[in-house]
mmCIF file with all atom_site columns, C-alpha atoms in Angstrom:
data_model
loop_
_atom_site.group_PDB
_atom_site.id
_atom_site.type_symbol
_atom_site.label_atom_id
_atom_site.label_alt_id
_atom_site.label_comp_id
_atom_site.label_asym_id
_atom_site.label_entity_id
_atom_site.label_seq_id
_atom_site.pdbx_PDB_ins_code
_atom_site.Cartn_x
_atom_site.Cartn_y
_atom_site.Cartn_z
_atom_site.occupancy
_atom_site.B_iso_or_equiv
_atom_site.pdbx_formal_charge
_atom_site.auth_seq_id
_atom_site.auth_comp_id
_atom_site.auth_asym_id
_atom_site.auth_atom_id
_atom_site.pdbx_PDB_model_num
ATOM 1   C CA . UNK A 1 1   ? -20.849 -12.412 5.295   1.00 48.00 ? 1   UNK A CA 1
ATOM 2   C CA . UNK A 1 2   ? -24.175 -10.817 4.534   1.00 56.00 ? 2   UNK A CA 1
ATOM 3   C CA . UNK A 1 3   ? -26.044 -8.321  6.649   1.00 58.00 ? 3   UNK A CA 1
ATOM 4   C CA . UNK A 1 4   ? -29.989 -8.665  6.465   1.00 59.00 ? 4   UNK A CA 1
ATOM 5   C CA . UNK A 1 5   ? -32.558 -6.547  8.125   1.00 59.00 ? 5   UNK A CA 1
ATOM 6   C CA . UNK A 1 6   ? -33.563 -7.433  11.353  1.00 58.00 ? 6   UNK A CA 1
ATOM 7   C CA . UNK A 1 7   ? -36.731 -8.254  10.269  1.00 59.00 ? 7   UNK A CA 1
ATOM 8   C CA . UNK A 1 8   ? -35.795 -10.843 7.861   1.00 58.00 ? 8   UNK A CA 1
ATOM 9   C CA . UNK A 1 9   ? -34.351 -12.698 10.839  1.00 53.00 ? 9   UNK A CA 1
ATOM 10  C CA . UNK A 1 10  ? -37.238 -12.429 13.344  1.00 52.00 ? 10  UNK A CA 1
ATOM 11  C CA . UNK A 1 11  ? -39.375 -14.299 10.600  1.00 52.00 ? 11  UNK A CA 1
ATOM 12  C CA . UNK A 1 12  ? -36.900 -17.101 10.411  1.00 53.00 ? 12  UNK A CA 1
ATOM 13  C CA . UNK A 1 13  ? -36.161 -17.616 13.920  1.00 51.00 ? 13  UNK A CA 1
ATOM 14  C CA . UNK A 1 14  ? -34.820 -21.323 14.348  1.00 55.00 ? 14  UNK A CA 1
ATOM 15  C CA . UNK A 1 15  ? -35.173 -22.002 10.793  1.00 66.00 ? 15  UNK A CA 1
ATOM 16  C CA . UNK A 1 16  ? -32.656 -22.941 8.130   1.00 70.00 ? 16  UNK A CA 1
ATOM 17  C CA . UNK A 1 17  ? -31.816 -21.010 5.401   1.00 70.00 ? 17  UNK A CA 1
ATOM 18  C CA . UNK A 1 18  ? -30.970 -22.265 1.952   1.00 77.00 ? 18  UNK A CA 1
ATOM 19  C CA . UNK A 1 19  ? -28.487 -20.002 0.237   1.00 76.00 ? 19  UNK A CA 1
ATOM 20  C CA . UNK A 1 20  ? -28.638 -20.111 -3.600  1.00 75.00 ? 20  UNK A CA 1
ATOM 21  C CA . UNK A 1 21  ? -26.282 -18.767 -6.019  1.00 78.00 ? 21  UNK A CA 1
ATOM 22  C CA . UNK A 1 22  ? -26.409 -17.848 -9.847  1.00 81.00 ? 22  UNK A CA 1
ATOM 23  C CA . UNK A 1 23  ? -23.256 -17.205 -12.115 1.00 83.00 ? 23  UNK A CA 1
ATOM 24  C CA . UNK A 1 24  ? -23.602 -13.768 -13.992 1.00 83.00 ? 24  UNK A CA 1
ATOM 25  C CA . UNK A 1 25  ? -25.168 -14.484 -17.631 1.00 84.00 ? 25  UNK A CA 1
ATOM 26  C CA . UNK A 1 26  ? -26.873 -18.019 -16.128 1.00 82.00 ? 26  UNK A CA 1
ATOM 27  C CA . UNK A 1 27  ? -30.294 -18.630 -15.504 1.00 83.00 ? 27  UNK A CA 1
ATOM 28  C CA . UNK A 1 28  ? -29.896 -21.362 -13.466 1.00 85.00 ? 28  UNK A CA 1
ATOM 29  C CA . UNK A 1 29  ? -30.034 -21.001 -9.715  1.00 83.00 ? 29  UNK A CA 1
ATOM 30  C CA . UNK A 1 30  ? -27.476 -23.533 -7.840  1.00 81.00 ? 30  UNK A CA 1
ATOM 31  C CA . UNK A 1 31  ? -27.961 -24.238 -3.877  1.00 81.00 ? 31  UNK A CA 1
ATOM 32  C CA . UNK A 1 32  ? -24.876 -23.489 -1.939  1.00 77.00 ? 32  UNK A CA 1
ATOM 33  C CA . UNK A 1 33  ? -25.825 -25.070 0.960   1.00 77.00 ? 33  UNK A CA 1
ATOM 34  C CA . UNK A 1 34  ? -27.897 -23.996 4.138   1.00 74.00 ? 34  UNK A CA 1
ATOM 35  C CA . UNK A 1 35  ? -27.246 -21.883 7.430   1.00 68.00 ? 35  UNK A CA 1
ATOM 36  C CA . UNK A 1 36  ? -29.136 -22.270 10.594  1.00 66.00 ? 36  UNK A CA 1
ATOM 37  C CA . UNK A 1 37  ? -30.722 -19.164 11.957  1.00 63.00 ? 37  UNK A CA 1
ATOM 38  C CA . UNK A 1 38  ? -30.634 -17.988 15.772  1.00 57.00 ? 38  UNK A CA 1
ATOM 39  C CA . UNK A 1 39  ? -32.129 -15.063 17.031  1.00 56.00 ? 39  UNK A CA 1
ATOM 40  C CA . UNK A 1 40  ? -29.941 -12.322 18.865  1.00 56.00 ? 40  UNK A CA 1
ATOM 41  C CA . UNK A 1 41  ? -30.626 -12.470 22.436  1.00 55.00 ? 41  UNK A CA 1
ATOM 42  C CA . UNK A 1 42  ? -31.554 -9.266  23.981  1.00 59.00 ? 42  UNK A CA 1
ATOM 43  C CA . UNK A 1 43  ? -31.605 -8.682  27.661  1.00 57.00 ? 43  UNK A CA 1
ATOM 44  C CA . UNK A 1 44  ? -34.955 -8.454  29.121  1.00 60.00 ? 44  UNK A CA 1
ATOM 45  C CA . UNK A 1 45  ? -36.311 -4.847  29.957  1.00 59.00 ? 45  UNK A CA 1
ATOM 46  C CA . UNK A 1 46  ? -36.442 -5.558  33.325  1.00 64.00 ? 46  UNK A CA 1
ATOM 47  C CA . UNK A 1 47  ? -33.119 -7.036  34.127  1.00 69.00 ? 47  UNK A CA 1
ATOM 48  C CA . UNK A 1 48  ? -31.464 -4.422  36.778  1.00 79.00 ? 48  UNK A CA 1
ATOM 49  C CA . UNK A 1 49  ? -28.993 -4.559  39.542  1.00 85.00 ? 49  UNK A CA 1
ATOM 50  C CA . UNK A 1 50  ? -26.988 -7.349  38.141  1.00 86.00 ? 50  UNK A CA 1
ATOM 51  C CA . UNK A 1 51  ? -23.636 -7.865  36.097  1.00 89.00 ? 51  UNK A CA 1
ATOM 52  C CA . UNK A 1 52  ? -23.900 -9.597  32.585  1.00 87.00 ? 52  UNK A CA 1
ATOM 53  C CA . UNK A 1 53  ? -21.826 -10.638 29.832  1.00 85.00 ? 53  UNK A CA 1
ATOM 54  C CA . UNK A 1 54  ? -22.681 -10.994 26.211  1.00 79.00 ? 54  UNK A CA 1
ATOM 55  C CA . UNK A 1 55  ? -20.975 -14.514 24.566  1.00 79.00 ? 55  UNK A CA 1
ATOM 56  C CA . UNK A 1 56  ? -20.455 -15.001 20.853  1.00 79.00 ? 56  UNK A CA 1
ATOM 57  C CA . UNK A 1 57  ? -23.466 -16.816 19.166  1.00 71.00 ? 57  UNK A CA 1
ATOM 58  C CA . UNK A 1 58  ? -20.976 -18.062 16.237  1.00 74.00 ? 58  UNK A CA 1
ATOM 59  C CA . UNK A 1 59  ? -19.571 -21.361 15.858  1.00 75.00 ? 59  UNK A CA 1
ATOM 60  C CA . UNK A 1 60  ? -16.163 -21.398 17.526  1.00 80.00 ? 60  UNK A CA 1
ATOM 61  C CA . UNK A 1 61  ? -13.191 -23.650 16.496  1.00 84.00 ? 61  UNK A CA 1
ATOM 62  C CA . UNK A 1 62  ? -9.984  -24.741 17.832  1.00 88.00 ? 62  UNK A CA 1
ATOM 63  C CA . UNK A 1 63  ? -7.252  -21.666 17.935  1.00 92.00 ? 63  UNK A CA 1
ATOM 64  C CA . UNK A 1 64  ? -10.281 -19.024 17.808  1.00 91.00 ? 64  UNK A CA 1
ATOM 65  C CA . UNK A 1 65  ? -10.141 -16.273 20.304  1.00 93.00 ? 65  UNK A CA 1
ATOM 66  C CA . UNK A 1 66  ? -12.806 -13.815 21.645  1.00 92.00 ? 66  UNK A CA 1
ATOM 67  C CA . UNK A 1 67  ? -13.592 -10.678 23.881  1.00 92.00 ? 67  UNK A CA 1
ATOM 68  C CA . UNK A 1 68  ? -16.437 -11.002 26.602  1.00 91.00 ? 68  UNK A CA 1
ATOM 69  C CA . UNK A 1 69  ? -17.223 -7.765  28.124  1.00 91.00 ? 69  UNK A CA 1
ATOM 70  C CA . UNK A 1 70  ? -18.530 -7.903  31.464  1.00 92.00 ? 70  UNK A CA 1
ATOM 71  C CA . UNK A 1 71  ? -20.994 -4.845  32.149  1.00 91.00 ? 71  UNK A CA 1
ATOM 72  C CA . UNK A 1 72  ? -23.136 -3.613  34.836  1.00 92.00 ? 72  UNK A CA 1
ATOM 73  C CA . UNK A 1 73  ? -26.892 -3.498  34.863  1.00 89.00 ? 73  UNK A CA 1
ATOM 74  C CA . UNK A 1 74  ? -27.084 -1.661  38.179  1.00 91.00 ? 74  UNK A CA 1
ATOM 75  C CA . UNK A 1 75  ? -29.216 1.545   38.004  1.00 91.00 ? 75  UNK A CA 1
ATOM 76  C CA . UNK A 1 76  ? -26.196 3.546   40.154  1.00 93.00 ? 76  UNK A CA 1
ATOM 77  C CA . UNK A 1 77  ? -22.637 3.891   38.707  1.00 93.00 ? 77  UNK A CA 1
ATOM 78  C CA . UNK A 1 78  ? -20.132 1.274   40.566  1.00 94.00 ? 78  UNK A CA 1
ATOM 79  C CA . UNK A 1 79  ? -17.721 2.624   42.868  1.00 94.00 ? 79  UNK A CA 1
ATOM 80  C CA . UNK A 1 80  ? -16.182 -0.790  43.508  1.00 94.00 ? 80  UNK A CA 1
ATOM 81  C CA . UNK A 1 81  ? -17.166 -4.091  42.034  1.00 94.00 ? 81  UNK A CA 1
ATOM 82  C CA . UNK A 1 82  ? -16.148 -7.672  42.977  1.00 94.00 ? 82  UNK A CA 1
ATOM 83  C CA . UNK A 1 83  ? -16.990 -10.977 40.872  1.00 93.00 ? 83  UNK A CA 1
ATOM 84  C CA . UNK A 1 84  ? -15.671 -13.893 39.382  1.00 93.00 ? 84  UNK A CA 1
ATOM 85  C CA . UNK A 1 85  ? -15.700 -15.652 35.790  1.00 92.00 ? 85  UNK A CA 1
ATOM 86  C CA . UNK A 1 86  ? -15.039 -19.372 35.159  1.00 90.00 ? 86  UNK A CA 1
ATOM 87  C CA . UNK A 1 87  ? -14.977 -21.185 31.816  1.00 88.00 ? 87  UNK A CA 1
ATOM 88  C CA . UNK A 1 88  ? -15.030 -24.921 31.305  1.00 85.00 ? 88  UNK A CA 1
ATOM 89  C CA . UNK A 1 89  ? -12.120 -26.954 29.746  1.00 83.00 ? 89  UNK A CA 1
ATOM 90  C CA . UNK A 1 90  ? -11.869 -26.712 26.377  1.00 85.00 ? 90  UNK A CA 1
ATOM 91  C CA . UNK A 1 91  ? -11.789 -22.606 27.275  1.00 89.00 ? 91  UNK A CA 1
ATOM 92  C CA . UNK A 1 92  ? -8.871  -20.894 28.546  1.00 91.00 ? 92  UNK A CA 1
ATOM 93  C CA . UNK A 1 93  ? -8.576  -16.950 29.990  1.00 93.00 ? 93  UNK A CA 1
ATOM 94  C CA . UNK A 1 94  ? -5.614  -15.513 28.232  1.00 94.00 ? 94  UNK A CA 1
ATOM 95  C CA . UNK A 1 95  ? -5.757  -11.723 28.569  1.00 93.00 ? 95  UNK A CA 1
ATOM 96  C CA . UNK A 1 96  ? -7.948  -8.889  30.088  1.00 93.00 ? 96  UNK A CA 1
ATOM 97  C CA . UNK A 1 97  ? -8.254  -5.123  29.582  1.00 93.00 ? 97  UNK A CA 1
ATOM 98  C CA . UNK A 1 98  ? -9.673  -2.643  31.887  1.00 94.00 ? 98  UNK A CA 1
ATOM 99  C CA . UNK A 1 99  ? -12.129 0.007   30.163  1.00 94.00 ? 99  UNK A CA 1
ATOM 100 C CA . UNK A 1 100 ? -10.367 3.490   29.443  1.00 92.00 ? 100 UNK A CA 1
ATOM 101 C CA . UNK A 1 101 ? -12.339 7.075   28.534  1.00 90.00 ? 101 UNK A CA 1
ATOM 102 C CA . UNK A 1 102 ? -10.217 9.378   26.150  1.00 90.00 ? 102 UNK A CA 1
ATOM 103 C CA . UNK A 1 103 ? -7.061  7.350   27.187  1.00 90.00 ? 103 UNK A CA 1
ATOM 104 C CA . UNK A 1 104 ? -7.511  7.429   31.265  1.00 90.00 ? 104 UNK A CA 1
ATOM 105 C CA . UNK A 1 105 ? -8.335  4.373   33.117  1.00 92.00 ? 105 UNK A CA 1
ATOM 106 C CA . UNK A 1 106 ? -11.958 4.114   34.190  1.00 93.00 ? 106 UNK A CA 1
ATOM 107 C CA . UNK A 1 107 ? -10.894 1.351   36.969  1.00 93.00 ? 107 UNK A CA 1
ATOM 108 C CA . UNK A 1 108 ? -8.194  0.465   38.841  1.00 91.00 ? 108 UNK A CA 1
ATOM 109 C CA . UNK A 1 109 ? -7.998  -3.141  40.378  1.00 90.00 ? 109 UNK A CA 1
ATOM 110 C CA . UNK A 1 110 ? -6.693  -6.547  40.487  1.00 91.00 ? 110 UNK A CA 1
ATOM 111 C CA . UNK A 1 111 ? -7.865  -9.260  37.985  1.00 91.00 ? 111 UNK A CA 1
ATOM 112 C CA . UNK A 1 112 ? -5.936  -12.523 39.394  1.00 91.00 ? 112 UNK A CA 1
ATOM 113 C CA . UNK A 1 113 ? -6.419  -14.545 36.400  1.00 86.00 ? 113 UNK A CA 1
ATOM 114 C CA . UNK A 1 114 ? -5.588  -18.279 35.928  1.00 84.00 ? 114 UNK A CA 1
ATOM 115 C CA . UNK A 1 115 ? -6.533  -20.780 32.842  1.00 82.00 ? 115 UNK A CA 1
ATOM 116 C CA . UNK A 1 116 ? -9.971  -21.518 33.813  1.00 89.00 ? 116 UNK A CA 1
ATOM 117 C CA . UNK A 1 117 ? -10.826 -18.669 36.424  1.00 92.00 ? 117 UNK A CA 1
ATOM 118 C CA . UNK A 1 118 ? -10.623 -15.019 37.295  1.00 92.00 ? 118 UNK A CA 1
ATOM 119 C CA . UNK A 1 119 ? -11.287 -13.011 40.234  1.00 94.00 ? 119 UNK A CA 1
ATOM 120 C CA . UNK A 1 120 ? -11.722 -9.225  39.953  1.00 94.00 ? 120 UNK A CA 1
ATOM 121 C CA . UNK A 1 121 ? -11.774 -6.534  42.201  1.00 95.00 ? 121 UNK A CA 1
ATOM 122 C CA . UNK A 1 122 ? -12.069 -2.804  40.901  1.00 95.00 ? 122 UNK A CA 1
ATOM 123 C CA . UNK A 1 123 ? -11.926 0.628   42.096  1.00 95.00 ? 123 UNK A CA 1
ATOM 124 C CA . UNK A 1 124 ? -13.351 3.444   40.042  1.00 94.00 ? 124 UNK A CA 1
ATOM 125 C CA . UNK A 1 125 ? -10.678 5.932   39.588  1.00 91.00 ? 125 UNK A CA 1
ATOM 126 C CA . UNK A 1 126 ? -12.835 9.248   39.533  1.00 87.00 ? 126 UNK A CA 1
ATOM 127 C CA . UNK A 1 127 ? -15.642 10.106  41.758  1.00 85.00 ? 127 UNK A CA 1
ATOM 128 C CA . UNK A 1 128 ? -18.892 9.305   40.159  1.00 82.00 ? 128 UNK A CA 1
ATOM 129 C CA . UNK A 1 129 ? -22.672 10.127  40.994  1.00 83.00 ? 129 UNK A CA 1
ATOM 130 C CA . UNK A 1 130 ? -24.357 8.139   43.484  1.00 82.00 ? 130 UNK A CA 1
ATOM 131 C CA . UNK A 1 131 ? -28.020 9.065   41.602  1.00 88.00 ? 131 UNK A CA 1
ATOM 132 C CA . UNK A 1 132 ? -30.208 6.144   40.954  1.00 88.00 ? 132 UNK A CA 1
ATOM 133 C CA . UNK A 1 133 ? -30.314 6.256   36.818  1.00 90.00 ? 133 UNK A CA 1
ATOM 134 C CA . UNK A 1 134 ? -33.474 6.232   34.845  1.00 89.00 ? 134 UNK A CA 1
ATOM 135 C CA . UNK A 1 135 ? -32.166 2.865   33.022  1.00 88.00 ? 135 UNK A CA 1
ATOM 136 C CA . UNK A 1 136 ? -28.912 0.310   33.796  1.00 88.00 ? 136 UNK A CA 1
ATOM 137 C CA . UNK A 1 137 ? -25.823 2.068   33.213  1.00 90.00 ? 137 UNK A CA 1
ATOM 138 C CA . UNK A 1 138 ? -24.586 -0.783  30.852  1.00 89.00 ? 138 UNK A CA 1
ATOM 139 C CA . UNK A 1 139 ? -20.938 0.409   31.756  1.00 92.00 ? 139 UNK A CA 1
ATOM 140 C CA . UNK A 1 140 ? -17.934 -1.927  30.502  1.00 94.00 ? 140 UNK A CA 1
ATOM 141 C CA . UNK A 1 141 ? -16.181 -3.071  33.687  1.00 95.00 ? 141 UNK A CA 1
ATOM 142 C CA . UNK A 1 142 ? -13.873 -5.436  32.019  1.00 94.00 ? 142 UNK A CA 1
ATOM 143 C CA . UNK A 1 143 ? -13.028 -7.073  28.714  1.00 94.00 ? 143 UNK A CA 1
ATOM 144 C CA . UNK A 1 144 ? -11.494 -10.985 28.825  1.00 93.00 ? 144 UNK A CA 1
ATOM 145 C CA . UNK A 1 145 ? -10.189 -12.754 26.233  1.00 94.00 ? 145 UNK A CA 1
ATOM 146 C CA . UNK A 1 146 ? -10.855 -16.166 25.611  1.00 92.00 ? 146 UNK A CA 1
ATOM 147 C CA . UNK A 1 147 ? -8.864  -18.942 23.640  1.00 92.00 ? 147 UNK A CA 1
ATOM 148 C CA . UNK A 1 148 ? -10.812 -21.965 22.124  1.00 90.00 ? 148 UNK A CA 1
ATOM 149 C CA . UNK A 1 149 ? -8.683  -25.148 22.790  1.00 88.00 ? 149 UNK A CA 1
ATOM 150 C CA . UNK A 1 150 ? -8.503  -28.154 21.044  1.00 81.00 ? 150 UNK A CA 1
ATOM 151 C CA . UNK A 1 151 ? -10.989 -29.958 23.912  1.00 71.00 ? 151 UNK A CA 1
ATOM 152 C CA . UNK A 1 152 ? -14.153 -27.801 23.311  1.00 70.00 ? 152 UNK A CA 1
ATOM 153 C CA . UNK A 1 153 ? -17.030 -29.626 24.029  1.00 68.00 ? 153 UNK A CA 1
ATOM 154 C CA . UNK A 1 154 ? -20.125 -28.642 22.822  1.00 66.00 ? 154 UNK A CA 1
ATOM 155 C CA . UNK A 1 155 ? -22.236 -25.915 24.903  1.00 66.00 ? 155 UNK A CA 1
ATOM 156 C CA . UNK A 1 156 ? -19.466 -24.833 26.819  1.00 70.00 ? 156 UNK A CA 1
ATOM 157 C CA . UNK A 1 157 ? -20.096 -22.533 29.433  1.00 77.00 ? 157 UNK A CA 1
ATOM 158 C CA . UNK A 1 158 ? -18.870 -19.295 31.036  1.00 84.00 ? 158 UNK A CA 1
ATOM 159 C CA . UNK A 1 159 ? -20.213 -18.620 34.789  1.00 86.00 ? 159 UNK A CA 1
ATOM 160 C CA . UNK A 1 160 ? -20.166 -15.021 35.858  1.00 87.00 ? 160 UNK A CA 1
ATOM 161 C CA . UNK A 1 161 ? -20.686 -14.602 39.507  1.00 88.00 ? 161 UNK A CA 1
ATOM 162 C CA . UNK A 1 162 ? -21.359 -11.211 41.299  1.00 87.00 ? 162 UNK A CA 1
ATOM 163 C CA . UNK A 1 163 ? -20.048 -10.933 44.433  1.00 89.00 ? 163 UNK A CA 1
ATOM 164 C CA . UNK A 1 164 ? -19.787 -7.280  45.857  1.00 91.00 ? 164 UNK A CA 1
ATOM 165 C CA . UNK A 1 165 ? -20.827 -3.897  44.519  1.00 92.00 ? 165 UNK A CA 1
ATOM 166 C CA . UNK A 1 166 ? -20.700 -0.417  46.123  1.00 92.00 ? 166 UNK A CA 1
ATOM 167 C CA . UNK A 1 167 ? -22.431 2.711   44.335  1.00 91.00 ? 167 UNK A CA 1
ATOM 168 C CA . UNK A 1 168 ? -20.547 6.611   44.794  1.00 87.00 ? 168 UNK A CA 1
ATOM 169 C CA . UNK A 1 169 ? -21.944 6.604   48.289  1.00 87.00 ? 169 UNK A CA 1
ATOM 170 C CA . UNK A 1 170 ? -19.963 3.330   49.538  1.00 87.00 ? 170 UNK A CA 1
ATOM 171 C CA . UNK A 1 171 ? -23.350 2.000   50.055  1.00 88.00 ? 171 UNK A CA 1
ATOM 172 C CA . UNK A 1 172 ? -23.615 -1.779  49.333  1.00 89.00 ? 172 UNK A CA 1
ATOM 173 C CA . UNK A 1 173 ? -25.810 -2.714  46.484  1.00 88.00 ? 173 UNK A CA 1
ATOM 174 C CA . UNK A 1 174 ? -27.513 -5.953  46.313  1.00 81.00 ? 174 UNK A CA 1
ATOM 175 C CA . UNK A 1 175 ? -28.087 -7.772  42.986  1.00 74.00 ? 175 UNK A CA 1
ATOM 176 C CA . UNK A 1 176 ? -31.343 -8.906  42.171  1.00 68.00 ? 176 UNK A CA 1
ATOM 177 C CA . UNK A 1 177 ? -29.602 -11.917 40.074  1.00 61.00 ? 177 UNK A CA 1
ATOM 178 C CA . UNK A 1 178 ? -25.987 -12.942 40.794  1.00 59.00 ? 178 UNK A CA 1
ATOM 179 C CA . UNK A 1 179 ? -25.480 -12.452 37.065  1.00 57.00 ? 179 UNK A CA 1
ATOM 180 C CA . UNK A 1 180 ? -26.897 -12.707 33.440  1.00 57.00 ? 180 UNK A CA 1
ATOM 181 C CA . UNK A 1 181 ? -25.260 -14.215 30.360  1.00 58.00 ? 181 UNK A CA 1
ATOM 182 C CA . UNK A 1 182 ? -26.753 -13.347 26.991  1.00 51.00 ? 182 UNK A CA 1
ATOM 183 C CA . UNK A 1 183 ? -26.491 -15.848 24.292  1.00 49.00 ? 183 UNK A CA 1
ATOM 184 C CA . UNK A 1 184 ? -24.137 -18.842 24.340  1.00 48.00 ? 184 UNK A CA 1
ATOM 185 C CA . UNK A 1 185 ? -21.038 -20.670 23.133  1.00 44.00 ? 185 UNK A CA 1
ATOM 186 C CA . UNK A 1 186 ? -21.571 -23.151 20.545  1.00 42.00 ? 186 UNK A CA 1
#
């Protein structure tokens, strides 16, 4: 794995990068292979009042597991949240974690998880400000563990559906969009 400055990737968006190598004490370069480049998907600055999940952009193979963080993009901290997650055939939900701060759970809730879907209902453990924030809170609500089965199809998808959200004053918050997914499973 090689990390390069983001400026380098911006100029290569959608291009193929050719990897060369040279053995010490030799002058000739050899071609190792090519790598397809993909831009990092970023949240549009005006995406607010929704929940979102960032999916892995790397290639996934049978037996791989990865985490999906479900985050709040509301301008108020959530007191309660209800949402669903569905994964297509070839992917399986195998675990979940609720966020903790200093070892204390942020939310108490239920996660009814089956192989390909989860229904989540969360309530914040501590009181929270009901004040509107200057920007989306970007707070982790839940992390789901996903397993790649042998039957994964190209461009398998994950659906995130926001159902009901309340702020610290128990006011119902209306999502501008049901949910947002950043990047995709390849």
